[in-house]
């Protein structure tokens, strides 16, 4: 008997180890899926990094919540939870391979036809994007949401585990796997192998997990258990009928913890991006740090010695938020987040940012210890409430919180945490909750009173005040800060505009914009146009309005369309009409508040000239307006002699990738400014001194402006300015594609060129010609 007992114990231990490893791998697959879906679907969700990411994350979280809630009453009815879990993981692998196959298809025409039809029917594109994301992602996200409750049910019913702290440990290993998935997904797999390959890795992990769990169910490892679901002698149906929603207090706390956690994560995304630039690995570092410290918090809650009142931990969470604010004030030097190693170093050296995440994980873990009796069912309910709270936090932070000063966002979190403290104080210390205690706690719904009322009144009141008080913030040095959901724009006392901490352009003062890159983006494609007859032009990215206003000065131009997604620019147009050259009132200029790629796809208008304002190529999402697929779309929207101009605002390697991509679509290419300004067309281009001299001798406002500029810089500078760059190309291995956004990862791009033995000297940009740069 003793031998059998030891053998059974060893088998249960091994089964638990395999199950835990499966949850770890499943968590990694889930986060790889999320980061790939965000990037892949963004092509069709529009160019707003904030909105498109929010839609995908919202669908992801909502699917997880729905899957968890589904397990509330079904968990105990499942005869063999382990085998069901194996089937779900296998289904996840199949679903992700299917999505991978869809991404390999060229669905562009179909998607754009659907979007055009929606516009004709008056359906908002954002609603269509949300519906489309839900249609594609709901099934795999729903399946993901069922895995943890099922794993908890396996542990309690089939492995005979009894301590609630074990549930927290399941969460820990699953979230720790998510940490690895976030690191590898954006930090290594995506830049080196592309989106589809990365997604296939995640799908393969799901299949592997299914195999591991099915293996331990096939032998004498785990057996079905039907009647004694929780160590009681009650029949199964009696147990099912006895399960009701966890006490109202637990549900509200789960919702509130999820809301505050994701509200803070969204705040962290914005704050860290302002300090360390909006790079792909910056967002990856925030996501990874959040998950890592959240997992450590939930692990800490599983310790026997961790038996604090929730109120005390909530207070610690509020204090850690103050610490993160103080650290933000001193964290002024941008960290070089360009490699996986640097991403890890960033997280380890910026611990104050992530301490509130540690407390968030501890709060949810303590709540689990306090509230869970029937592991699968109760965990499903609490996870569902927590996830739906997270969805609310994401949604309100994006559409309301991002319109506020980040300090005000942090104050909102403090007040909401204090209200949650009022609820948690009624529940006493964390610990195992017996069935009799559970019946007493159900009475809590009758005694909630002020704490719950305060929570929801505060939530409504704070957000209402935020909406009413949205206005520019003027700092002591005279700078103006504009907060919007698409980013933060800072205008200093000299008129310089910075988007999310990156210098972008400058407001015009006494025509000092003449000679800048923004000006050249309008002038140079005009000078190189094969016929010189330009009637319709398009500017993608309004910026400070200089490019559009410059093109509009050409007498032959009838219309200049401008696409931009940042609604915060409307405020700049109102505050600085002269600095933006009155583009808002120019009858030739038509502003469209939409991303350029969708605008080109959904409107069949053709142009004689298309030009793009500078966008830092290292920013997350920059490849959307530089990929081979995008340039093919631009080519379709150009007239026969049309010219496309793009400025590669990045490193020499990034500029090379842009030139390489453009050359694969357009047969005629002219490269200026050491390779950073690219003019392309389907017709021969000429950019010579004689041609330009003929143009500027003509009468016209723009001709006079260009002539004056050349007289100012002198003949030597003029000759240098007119000299096209003769630079080698590296081949299709550095071509930017929707599936392969290599341009956003300059370090990886450099390594790829080194592996190709590409030794051509790559020059750095020369800013000397731009007298007012």
XYZ file of C-alpha atoms in Angstrom:
773
model
C 0.000 0.000 0.000
C 2.810 2.365 0.891
C 4.545 1.671 -2.435
C 1.320 2.381 -4.296
C 0.836 5.551 -2.297
C 4.342 6.797 -3.142
C 3.875 5.828 -6.771
C 0.540 7.655 -6.913
C 2.094 10.712 -5.292
C 4.931 10.705 -7.842
C 2.478 10.407 -10.700
C 0.403 13.292 -9.399
C 3.551 15.403 -8.954
C 4.682 14.646 -12.493
C 1.200 15.339 -13.836
C 1.160 18.666 -12.013
C 4.600 19.558 -13.408
C 3.472 18.766 -16.951
C 0.250 20.711 -16.479
C 2.214 23.688 -15.132
C 4.651 23.533 -18.048
C 1.675 23.432 -20.392
C 0.181 26.545 -18.807
C 3.557 28.283 -19.113
C 3.801 27.491 -22.830
C 0.140 28.361 -23.362
C 0.681 31.775 -21.765
C 3.653 32.385 -24.044
C 1.609 31.432 -27.101
C -1.206 33.746 -26.011
C 1.006 36.834 -25.798
C 2.796 36.035 -29.045
C -0.640 35.825 -30.632
C -1.645 39.172 -29.171
C 1.393 41.109 -30.384
C 1.187 39.566 -33.862
C -2.538 40.221 -34.151
C -1.998 43.858 -33.187
C 0.571 44.333 -35.940
C -1.114 42.233 -38.598
C -4.610 43.667 -38.223
C -3.367 47.241 -37.964
C -2.971 47.309 -41.740
C -6.754 47.105 -41.968
C -7.624 48.940 -38.739
C -6.133 52.254 -39.793
C -2.862 53.943 -38.922
C -3.648 55.101 -35.397
C -1.312 53.086 -33.188
C -3.433 53.806 -30.117
C -6.869 53.027 -31.552
C -5.899 49.967 -33.575
C -3.976 48.467 -30.648
C -6.860 49.255 -28.311
C -9.372 47.472 -30.553
C -7.290 44.294 -30.760
C -6.446 44.263 -27.035
C -10.083 44.951 -26.178
C -11.288 42.035 -28.301
C -8.498 39.891 -26.820
C -9.465 40.706 -23.224
C -13.200 40.466 -23.847
C -12.722 37.018 -25.391
C -10.712 35.892 -22.369
C -13.432 37.187 -20.036
C -16.204 35.481 -21.974
C -14.292 32.181 -21.955
C -13.769 32.429 -18.192
C -17.432 33.184 -17.522
C -18.428 30.232 -19.698
C -16.713 27.939 -17.204
C -18.750 29.201 -14.222
C -21.442 26.523 -14.458
C -19.871 24.148 -16.952
C -16.724 23.311 -14.996
C -18.305 20.717 -12.686
C -20.342 19.173 -15.494
C -17.170 18.253 -17.379
C -16.322 14.640 -16.512
C -12.640 14.854 -17.492
C -11.372 18.488 -17.348
C -7.821 17.489 -18.308
C -8.927 15.878 -21.565
C -11.175 18.871 -22.308
C -8.219 21.202 -21.703
C -6.104 19.183 -24.147
C -8.833 19.468 -26.788
C -9.098 23.221 -26.272
C -5.348 23.701 -26.673
C -5.479 21.645 -29.875
C -8.381 23.795 -31.100
C -6.349 26.907 -30.294
C -3.499 25.617 -32.425
C -5.855 24.895 -35.322
C -7.516 28.334 -35.009
C -4.149 30.114 -34.993
C -2.898 28.147 -37.988
C -6.111 29.207 -39.745
C -5.450 32.879 -38.912
C -1.883 32.420 -40.125
C -3.249 31.065 -43.408
C -5.617 34.036 -43.714
C -2.725 36.448 -43.244
C -0.848 34.704 -46.059
C -3.674 35.490 -48.478
C -3.954 38.799 -50.295
C -7.281 39.937 -48.849
C -6.607 43.624 -49.422
C -9.144 44.128 -52.195
C -11.852 42.249 -50.307
C -11.255 44.170 -47.079
C -11.260 47.535 -48.830
C -14.460 46.634 -50.684
C -16.153 45.825 -47.375
C -14.923 49.102 -45.883
C -16.155 51.092 -48.883
C -19.553 49.412 -48.618
C -19.683 50.263 -44.906
C -18.977 53.939 -45.648
C -21.740 53.958 -48.264
C -24.150 52.538 -45.659
C -23.130 55.102 -43.055
C -21.412 52.574 -40.779
C -18.483 54.124 -38.829
C -15.190 52.546 -39.795
C -14.185 52.125 -36.162
C -17.298 50.035 -35.576
C -16.452 47.969 -38.651
C -12.871 47.498 -37.428
C -14.101 46.321 -34.041
C -16.580 43.918 -35.642
C -13.940 42.555 -38.013
C -11.454 42.014 -35.193
C -14.107 40.278 -33.125
C -15.034 38.071 -36.075
C -11.443 36.900 -36.546
C -10.233 36.760 -32.941
C -13.233 35.876 -30.761
C -12.931 32.111 -31.128
C -9.230 31.787 -30.203
C -9.553 34.394 -27.423
C -12.632 32.643 -26.024
C -10.778 29.341 -26.002
C -7.830 30.964 -24.205
C -10.191 32.232 -21.521
C -11.347 28.720 -20.669
C -7.876 27.277 -20.074
C -7.101 28.562 -16.562
C -10.472 27.659 -15.007
C -10.156 24.191 -16.550
C -6.600 23.824 -15.266
C -7.805 24.824 -11.784
C -10.565 22.219 -12.041
C -7.992 19.578 -13.002
C -5.877 20.448 -9.973
C -8.755 20.338 -7.490
C -10.796 17.421 -8.780
C -8.267 15.198 -10.538
C -5.029 15.912 -8.685
C -6.597 16.280 -5.251
C -5.146 19.702 -4.422
C -6.881 21.602 -1.605
C -5.065 24.871 -0.846
C -6.384 27.945 -2.645
C -2.908 29.384 -2.958
C -2.258 26.734 -5.615
C -4.683 28.580 -7.894
C -2.515 31.690 -7.655
C 0.488 29.630 -8.658
C -1.307 28.447 -11.781
C -1.830 32.111 -12.651
C 1.842 32.805 -11.941
C 3.201 30.196 -14.353
C 0.693 31.112 -17.038
C 1.578 34.818 -16.766
C 5.304 34.050 -16.586
C 4.919 32.263 -19.905
C 3.183 35.389 -21.200
C 6.265 37.386 -20.145
C 8.453 35.171 -22.307
C 5.957 35.436 -25.172
C 5.965 39.231 -25.006
C 9.774 39.323 -24.959
C 10.243 36.918 -27.850
C 7.289 38.086 -29.916
C 8.289 41.729 -30.373
C 11.932 41.494 -29.384
C 13.202 38.602 -31.508
C 10.726 36.648 -33.607
C 8.895 39.550 -35.270
C 11.929 41.558 -36.479
C 13.889 38.487 -37.581
C 11.238 36.235 -39.095
C 8.095 38.266 -39.725
C 4.534 38.035 -38.499
C 3.268 34.826 -40.071
C 6.240 32.755 -38.938
C 5.903 34.175 -35.423
C 2.212 33.286 -35.345
C 2.961 29.776 -36.546
C 5.368 29.379 -33.593
C 2.528 30.291 -31.213
C 0.164 27.848 -32.897
C 2.793 25.105 -32.643
C 3.151 25.782 -28.909
C -0.601 25.282 -28.477
C -0.406 21.940 -30.294
C 2.538 20.903 -28.111
C 0.597 21.772 -24.951
C -2.368 19.747 -26.205
C -0.102 16.761 -26.777
C 1.468 17.026 -23.295
C -1.847 17.253 -21.469
C -3.459 14.527 -23.550
C -0.467 12.295 -22.805
C -0.990 12.483 -19.050
C -4.707 11.760 -19.483
C -4.163 8.726 -21.715
C -2.285 6.608 -19.142
C -2.843 5.949 -15.444
C -1.923 9.555 -14.615
C -5.221 11.382 -14.319
C -8.590 9.704 -14.105
C -12.086 11.195 -14.506
C -13.685 12.177 -11.218
C -17.408 12.688 -11.136
C -19.024 12.884 -7.717
C -16.478 14.090 -5.183
C -15.685 17.339 -6.903
C -14.484 19.278 -3.886
C -13.942 16.707 -1.183
C -17.592 16.682 -0.111
C -20.076 13.816 -0.397
C -22.732 15.939 -2.121
C -23.944 14.661 -5.503
C -22.729 16.564 -8.580
C -26.081 18.198 -9.377
C -26.410 19.442 -5.818
C -22.991 21.036 -6.082
C -23.883 22.695 -9.374
C -27.118 24.093 -8.006
C -25.294 25.415 -4.947
C -22.911 27.499 -7.049
C -23.994 31.119 -7.304
C -22.021 34.196 -8.183
C -19.260 35.007 -5.713
C -20.300 37.603 -3.190
C -21.028 41.012 -4.637
C -18.017 42.425 -2.818
C -15.641 39.927 -4.445
C -17.082 40.610 -7.892
C -16.746 44.381 -7.482
C -13.195 44.034 -6.216
C -12.254 41.794 -9.149
C -13.751 44.322 -11.567
C -12.097 47.259 -9.783
C -8.674 45.616 -9.618
C -8.831 44.863 -13.338
C -9.926 48.417 -14.124
C -7.148 50.040 -12.067
C -4.487 47.631 -13.363
C -5.154 48.284 -17.034
C -5.791 51.981 -16.438
C -2.296 52.146 -14.957
C -0.827 50.069 -17.789
C -2.246 52.510 -20.341
C -0.788 55.371 -18.299
C 2.532 53.544 -18.280
C 2.479 53.146 -22.054
C 2.072 56.902 -22.452
C 4.532 57.998 -19.764
C 7.343 55.639 -20.752
C 6.894 56.481 -24.447
C 7.262 60.177 -23.609
C 10.486 59.533 -21.719
C 12.016 56.852 -23.942
C 10.414 57.447 -27.368
C 7.496 55.493 -28.922
C 9.545 52.556 -30.214
C 8.317 48.979 -30.730
C 10.575 47.671 -27.968
C 9.458 50.436 -25.596
C 5.888 49.140 -25.787
C 7.208 45.588 -25.546
C 9.176 46.535 -22.403
C 6.100 48.069 -20.769
C 3.980 45.011 -21.554
C 6.704 42.629 -20.402
C 7.408 44.569 -17.204
C 3.720 44.788 -16.385
C 3.220 41.034 -16.818
C 6.429 40.127 -14.987
C 5.686 42.153 -11.869
C 1.995 41.206 -11.936
C 3.041 37.547 -11.977
C 5.486 38.117 -9.113
C 2.697 39.775 -7.150
C 0.338 36.864 -7.618
C 3.158 34.479 -6.671
C 3.768 36.458 -3.478
C 0.065 36.180 -2.632
C 0.364 32.377 -2.745
C 2.856 32.312 0.122
C 1.535 31.058 3.447
C 2.880 34.142 5.201
C 1.042 36.482 2.826
C -2.264 36.900 4.617
C -2.698 40.668 4.662
C -5.894 42.620 4.577
C -6.664 43.687 1.030
C -7.001 47.239 2.341
C -3.324 47.329 3.330
C -2.194 46.071 -0.073
C -4.423 48.631 -1.805
C -2.780 51.344 0.274
C 0.636 50.007 -0.773
C -0.478 50.114 -4.392
C -1.435 53.789 -4.078
C 1.928 54.601 -2.449
C 3.818 52.779 -5.196
C 1.969 54.942 -7.707
C 3.374 58.014 -5.970
C 6.839 56.438 -6.193
C 6.463 55.836 -9.912
C 5.487 59.488 -10.410
C 8.572 60.690 -8.519
C 10.776 58.330 -10.518
C 9.268 59.631 -13.758
C 10.358 63.150 -12.806
C 14.020 62.045 -12.602
C 14.030 59.506 -15.442
C 14.893 62.019 -18.146
C 17.529 60.283 -20.301
C 16.149 58.057 -23.098
C 17.226 54.433 -22.750
C 18.547 52.736 -25.940
C 15.751 50.186 -26.339
C 16.918 48.528 -29.547
C 17.770 44.964 -28.481
C 16.274 42.228 -26.341
C 19.129 42.592 -23.844
C 18.499 46.317 -23.460
C 14.800 45.642 -23.019
C 15.547 43.352 -20.074
C 17.990 45.899 -18.618
C 15.358 48.597 -18.959
C 12.852 46.596 -16.923
C 15.408 45.821 -14.212
C 16.561 49.442 -13.930
C 13.061 50.948 -14.004
C 11.506 48.892 -11.191
C 9.596 51.873 -9.665
C 7.449 52.017 -12.802
C 6.336 48.435 -12.272
C 5.846 48.256 -8.515
C 2.121 49.141 -8.816
C 1.845 46.119 -11.133
C 3.319 43.952 -8.359
C 0.613 45.139 -5.969
C -2.067 44.579 -8.629
C -1.047 40.957 -8.987
C -0.926 40.535 -5.206
C -4.411 42.010 -4.851
C -5.928 39.605 -7.337
C -4.056 36.662 -5.818
C -5.295 37.505 -2.319
C -8.796 37.855 -3.676
C -8.565 34.358 -5.135
C -7.379 32.943 -1.807
C -10.295 34.604 -0.063
C -13.106 33.836 -2.491
C -12.454 30.557 -4.326
C -14.140 27.350 -3.135
C -15.094 25.539 -6.336
C -11.882 26.273 -8.204
C -12.937 26.106 -11.826
C -16.291 27.808 -11.345
C -15.248 30.520 -8.918
C -12.025 31.246 -10.758
C -13.985 31.558 -14.002
C -16.347 34.091 -12.431
C -13.622 36.148 -10.753
C -11.424 36.065 -13.873
C -14.389 37.163 -15.950
C -15.115 40.146 -13.694
C -11.427 41.036 -13.569
C -11.095 40.866 -17.344
C -14.221 42.917 -17.990
C -12.868 45.501 -15.557
C -9.655 45.465 -17.573
C -11.635 46.063 -20.772
C -13.339 49.052 -19.151
C -9.966 50.396 -18.035
C -8.539 50.125 -21.554
C -11.580 51.698 -23.177
C -11.932 54.652 -20.821
C -8.192 55.280 -20.595
C -7.981 55.489 -24.384
C -10.988 57.693 -25.072
C -11.038 59.757 -21.876
C -7.846 59.273 -19.883
C -5.538 60.011 -22.808
C -7.239 63.377 -23.199
C -6.031 64.288 -19.682
C -2.736 65.236 -18.159
C -1.022 61.935 -17.107
C -0.813 63.280 -13.548
C -4.604 63.551 -13.492
C -4.835 59.960 -14.728
C -2.729 58.875 -11.759
C -4.931 60.853 -9.355
C -7.960 59.042 -10.804
C -6.352 55.713 -9.993
C -5.577 56.757 -6.425
C -9.167 57.805 -5.770
C -10.572 54.630 -7.272
C -8.176 52.507 -5.214
C -9.325 54.271 -2.060
C -12.927 53.455 -2.943
C -11.959 49.814 -3.488
C -10.291 49.895 -0.101
C -13.683 50.741 1.398
C -15.148 47.617 -0.197
C -12.281 45.330 0.766
C -12.306 46.479 4.390
C -15.655 44.692 4.805
C -14.100 41.365 3.792
C -11.426 41.050 6.469
C -8.022 39.386 6.030
C -7.290 37.152 3.076
C -7.433 33.430 3.598
C -9.318 30.270 2.841
C -13.055 30.802 2.596
C -15.165 27.940 3.935
C -18.648 27.089 2.699
C -20.242 28.532 5.841
C -18.223 31.725 5.536
C -19.266 31.911 1.912
C -22.933 31.942 2.931
C -22.231 34.782 5.324
C -20.315 36.735 2.685
C -23.260 36.440 0.307
C -25.009 38.776 2.715
C -22.413 41.380 1.732
C -24.586 42.608 -1.129
C -27.023 43.997 1.466
C -24.338 45.888 3.343
C -22.215 47.322 0.536
C -23.697 50.767 0.968
C -21.278 53.639 0.595
C -18.068 51.900 -0.586
C -19.600 50.560 -3.791
C -21.570 53.719 -4.373
C -18.421 55.758 -3.847
C -16.503 53.614 -6.348
C -18.940 54.046 -9.198
C -19.760 57.670 -8.374
C -16.045 58.461 -8.320
C -15.520 56.618 -11.600
C -18.326 58.559 -13.281
C -17.460 61.885 -11.664
C -13.737 61.761 -12.373
C -14.210 60.890 -16.010
C -16.929 63.525 -16.371
C -14.690 66.227 -14.916
C -11.870 65.092 -17.189
C -14.067 65.532 -20.260
C -15.158 69.008 -19.161
C -11.657 70.208 -18.312
C -9.782 69.077 -21.413
C -7.611 71.986 -22.492
C -3.971 72.743 -23.348
C -1.594 72.780 -20.381
C 0.850 75.710 -20.247
C 4.110 75.044 -18.381
C 6.367 77.529 -16.611
C 8.750 77.888 -19.572
C 5.878 78.807 -21.887
C 5.534 75.413 -23.571
C 2.057 74.147 -24.395
C 1.168 70.481 -23.868
C -1.699 69.005 -25.866
C -2.966 65.592 -24.770
C -4.914 63.362 -27.138
C -5.597 59.696 -27.638
C -3.189 59.606 -30.599
C -0.318 61.103 -28.652
C 1.082 64.104 -26.808
C 2.176 67.187 -28.734
C 4.415 69.712 -27.022
C 4.991 73.153 -28.532
C 7.888 74.996 -26.932
C 8.401 78.761 -26.751
C 10.378 78.663 -30.029
C 7.565 76.989 -31.952
C 9.146 73.514 -32.113
C 6.628 70.659 -32.220
C 7.439 67.353 -30.521
C 5.221 64.281 -30.979
C 5.523 61.869 -28.047
C 8.928 63.262 -27.155
C 10.331 63.248 -30.718
C 11.036 66.477 -32.578
C 8.782 66.648 -35.617
C 8.671 70.115 -37.147
C 8.421 73.784 -36.309
C 5.798 76.444 -36.692
C 6.595 79.039 -39.302
C 7.769 82.465 -38.137
C 8.304 85.127 -40.776
C 8.623 82.459 -43.478
C 11.584 80.790 -41.775
C 10.133 77.428 -42.808
C 11.604 77.944 -46.283
C 14.513 75.553 -46.710
C 13.429 73.003 -44.120
C 12.673 69.372 -44.912
C 8.951 69.992 -44.561
C 9.231 72.650 -47.244
C 11.407 70.443 -49.463
C 8.801 67.655 -49.312
C 6.516 69.944 -51.266
C 9.076 71.654 -53.491
C 11.279 68.791 -54.698
C 8.561 66.562 -56.216
C 7.250 69.649 -58.022
C 10.719 70.372 -59.446
C 11.166 66.741 -60.551
C 7.696 66.230 -62.049
C 8.054 64.979 -65.660
C 5.566 67.478 -67.172
C 5.346 70.129 -64.454
C 1.564 70.099 -64.787
C 0.281 69.421 -61.278
C -3.397 69.864 -60.530
C -4.203 67.475 -57.697
C -1.828 66.726 -54.851
C -1.974 64.655 -51.690
C -0.053 65.154 -48.454
C -0.028 62.250 -45.993
C 0.591 63.629 -42.530
C -0.253 67.282 -42.009
C 2.354 68.073 -39.368
C 2.613 71.836 -39.035
C 0.975 72.372 -42.419
C 4.098 73.600 -44.201
C 4.188 70.955 -46.946
C 0.522 71.321 -47.885
C 0.660 75.135 -47.820
C 3.806 75.134 -49.978
C 2.252 72.919 -52.658
C -0.916 75.032 -52.647
C 1.160 78.074 -53.691
C 1.727 76.539 -57.129
C -0.624 78.255 -59.572
C -1.584 75.080 -61.461
C -2.641 73.261 -58.301
C -6.416 73.044 -57.915
C -6.685 70.841 -54.837
C -4.428 69.566 -52.044
C -5.871 66.727 -49.963
C -4.334 66.100 -46.545
C -4.709 62.933 -44.466
C -3.872 62.886 -40.773
C -5.101 60.782 -37.857
C -4.120 63.029 -34.955
C -7.170 65.083 -33.991
C -5.014 67.033 -31.539
C -3.711 68.952 -34.558
C -7.075 70.690 -34.801
C -6.193 72.579 -31.637
C -2.842 73.632 -33.140
C -4.601 74.964 -36.222
C -6.869 77.042 -34.004
C -4.110 78.334 -31.712
C -1.475 79.029 -34.382
C -3.091 80.032 -37.678
C -0.045 81.997 -38.850
C 2.425 79.360 -37.684
C 0.578 76.728 -39.716
C 0.368 79.040 -42.768
C -3.436 79.165 -42.447
C -3.885 75.691 -43.925
C -7.239 75.344 -42.143
C -8.668 78.281 -44.120
C -6.900 77.746 -47.426
C -9.619 77.027 -50.042
C -7.287 74.733 -51.988
C -6.512 72.512 -48.980
C -8.967 69.834 -47.846
C -8.241 68.180 -44.485
C -9.324 64.570 -43.922
C -8.958 63.228 -40.390
C -8.164 59.679 -41.409
C -5.048 57.574 -41.809
C -3.405 57.877 -45.193
C -3.360 54.205 -46.116
C -7.080 53.719 -45.583
C -7.765 57.019 -47.338
C -5.836 55.931 -50.417
C -7.516 52.536 -50.420
C -11.101 53.726 -49.921
C -11.072 56.705 -52.273
C -10.233 56.114 -55.914
C -9.050 59.662 -56.620
C -5.768 59.923 -58.522
C -3.060 62.512 -58.000
C -0.230 64.142 -59.877
C 1.829 64.346 -56.703
C 1.803 62.429 -53.408
C 4.201 63.299 -50.613
C 4.674 62.138 -47.038
C 5.644 64.192 -44.033
C 8.625 62.873 -42.044
C 7.814 60.046 -39.676
C 10.522 58.577 -37.492
C 11.071 55.136 -38.930
C 11.926 53.688 -35.531
C 8.426 54.471 -34.244
C 6.007 51.614 -33.767
C 3.796 51.354 -36.842
C 6.066 53.322 -39.212
C 6.218 50.442 -41.701
C 2.492 50.722 -42.432
C 3.241 53.720 -44.679
C 6.471 52.320 -46.140
C 5.821 48.678 -47.004
C 5.913 47.231 -50.488
C 2.158 46.691 -50.370
C 1.602 50.335 -49.413
C 3.828 51.638 -52.203
C 1.940 49.482 -54.696
C -1.240 51.188 -53.469
C 0.387 54.606 -53.928
C 1.355 53.654 -57.473
C -2.298 52.872 -58.255
C -3.329 56.343 -57.044
C -0.804 58.257 -59.171
C -1.596 59.590 -62.617
C 0.570 58.531 -65.525
C 3.312 61.093 -64.824
C 2.683 61.289 -61.101
C 5.499 61.614 -58.539
C 5.693 60.120 -55.072
C 8.035 61.674 -52.502
C 8.995 60.157 -49.158
C 11.553 61.243 -46.583
C 13.300 58.407 -44.719
C 13.693 59.931 -41.282
C 15.982 57.413 -39.625
C 19.357 55.689 -39.772
C 21.327 55.020 -42.985
C 20.174 51.400 -42.885
C 16.529 52.425 -42.614
C 16.906 54.861 -45.504
C 18.385 52.025 -47.557
C 15.374 49.820 -46.794
C 13.019 52.590 -47.953
C 14.959 53.085 -51.203
C 15.061 49.346 -51.825
C 11.319 48.988 -51.285
C 10.479 51.957 -53.524
C 12.726 50.683 -56.313
C 10.822 47.377 -56.434
C 7.565 49.207 -57.267
C 8.683 52.248 -59.282
C 11.099 52.006 -62.227
C 12.392 55.581 -61.948
C 14.026 56.763 -58.746
C 15.832 59.969 -57.787
C 17.613 60.040 -54.411
C 18.503 63.329 -52.701
C 20.100 64.451 -49.433
C 22.525 61.555 -49.048
C 19.805 59.002 -49.668
C 17.137 60.202 -47.261
C 14.761 61.901 -49.712
C 13.354 59.586 -52.369
C 11.431 60.693 -55.469
C 9.858 57.897 -57.539
C 7.600 57.649 -60.562
C 6.492 55.381 -63.377
C 7.779 58.020 -65.831
C 11.363 59.300 -66.258
C 12.360 61.920 -63.695
C 14.727 64.822 -64.228
C 16.201 66.793 -61.357
C 18.767 69.096 -62.975
C 19.908 72.677 -62.557
C 18.798 73.747 -66.024
C 15.309 72.380 -65.487
C 14.972 74.079 -62.112
C 16.290 77.384 -63.487
C 13.627 77.328 -66.162
C 10.971 76.694 -63.514
C 11.997 79.458 -61.104
C 12.200 82.053 -63.885
C 8.431 81.778 -64.253
C 6.060 84.090 -62.476
C 4.280 82.696 -59.464
C 4.368 82.814 -55.667
C 6.112 79.461 -55.274
C 8.651 80.188 -58.033
C 9.632 83.440 -56.334
C 9.960 81.649 -52.981
C 12.268 78.978 -54.431
C 14.318 81.545 -56.340
C 14.824 83.617 -53.188
C 15.918 80.549 -51.250
C 18.555 79.571 -53.817
C 19.899 83.114 -53.893
C 20.167 83.017 -50.120
C 22.143 79.761 -49.834
C 24.595 80.648 -52.595
C 25.809 78.863 -55.712
C 27.998 76.310 -53.932
C 25.208 75.139 -51.660
C 22.827 75.113 -54.585
C 25.085 72.771 -56.558
C 25.363 70.493 -53.537
C 21.610 70.593 -53.050
C 20.951 69.573 -56.642
C 23.352 66.636 -56.662
C 21.427 63.343 -56.640
C 22.910 60.557 -54.526
C 24.175 57.449 -56.343
C 23.748 54.688 -53.786
C 23.723 50.910 -54.138
C 20.740 48.757 -53.234
C 20.907 45.678 -51.055
C 18.330 43.403 -52.664
C 14.926 42.183 -51.558
C 16.179 40.814 -48.232
C 15.754 44.286 -46.733
C 12.460 45.074 -48.449
C 9.794 46.354 -46.065
C 6.621 44.275 -46.176
C 3.438 44.212 -44.153
C 4.482 40.823 -42.855
C 8.075 41.925 -42.274
C 8.329 45.398 -40.638
C 12.126 45.287 -40.472
C 12.495 49.069 -40.878
C 11.224 49.620 -37.325
C 14.168 47.646 -35.909
C 17.357 49.443 -37.043
C 19.694 47.202 -35.020
C 18.239 44.032 -36.541
C 18.373 45.641 -39.980
C 22.056 46.428 -39.525
C 22.755 42.818 -38.517
C 20.920 41.576 -41.588
C 23.054 43.793 -43.834
C 26.204 42.582 -42.091
C 25.179 38.963 -42.679
C 24.824 39.825 -46.376
C 28.343 41.335 -46.405
C 26.849 44.580 -47.597
C 29.875 46.876 -47.346
C 28.757 49.954 -49.297
C 29.327 53.097 -47.249
C 26.040 54.356 -45.918
C 26.105 58.131 -45.292
C 24.385 59.914 -42.467
C 21.934 62.694 -43.365
C 23.376 66.114 -44.069
C 21.311 68.797 -42.374
C 23.582 71.703 -43.332
C 21.604 72.635 -46.409
C 18.486 73.185 -44.316
C 19.256 76.619 -42.919
C 16.497 76.482 -40.324
C 16.618 72.853 -39.242
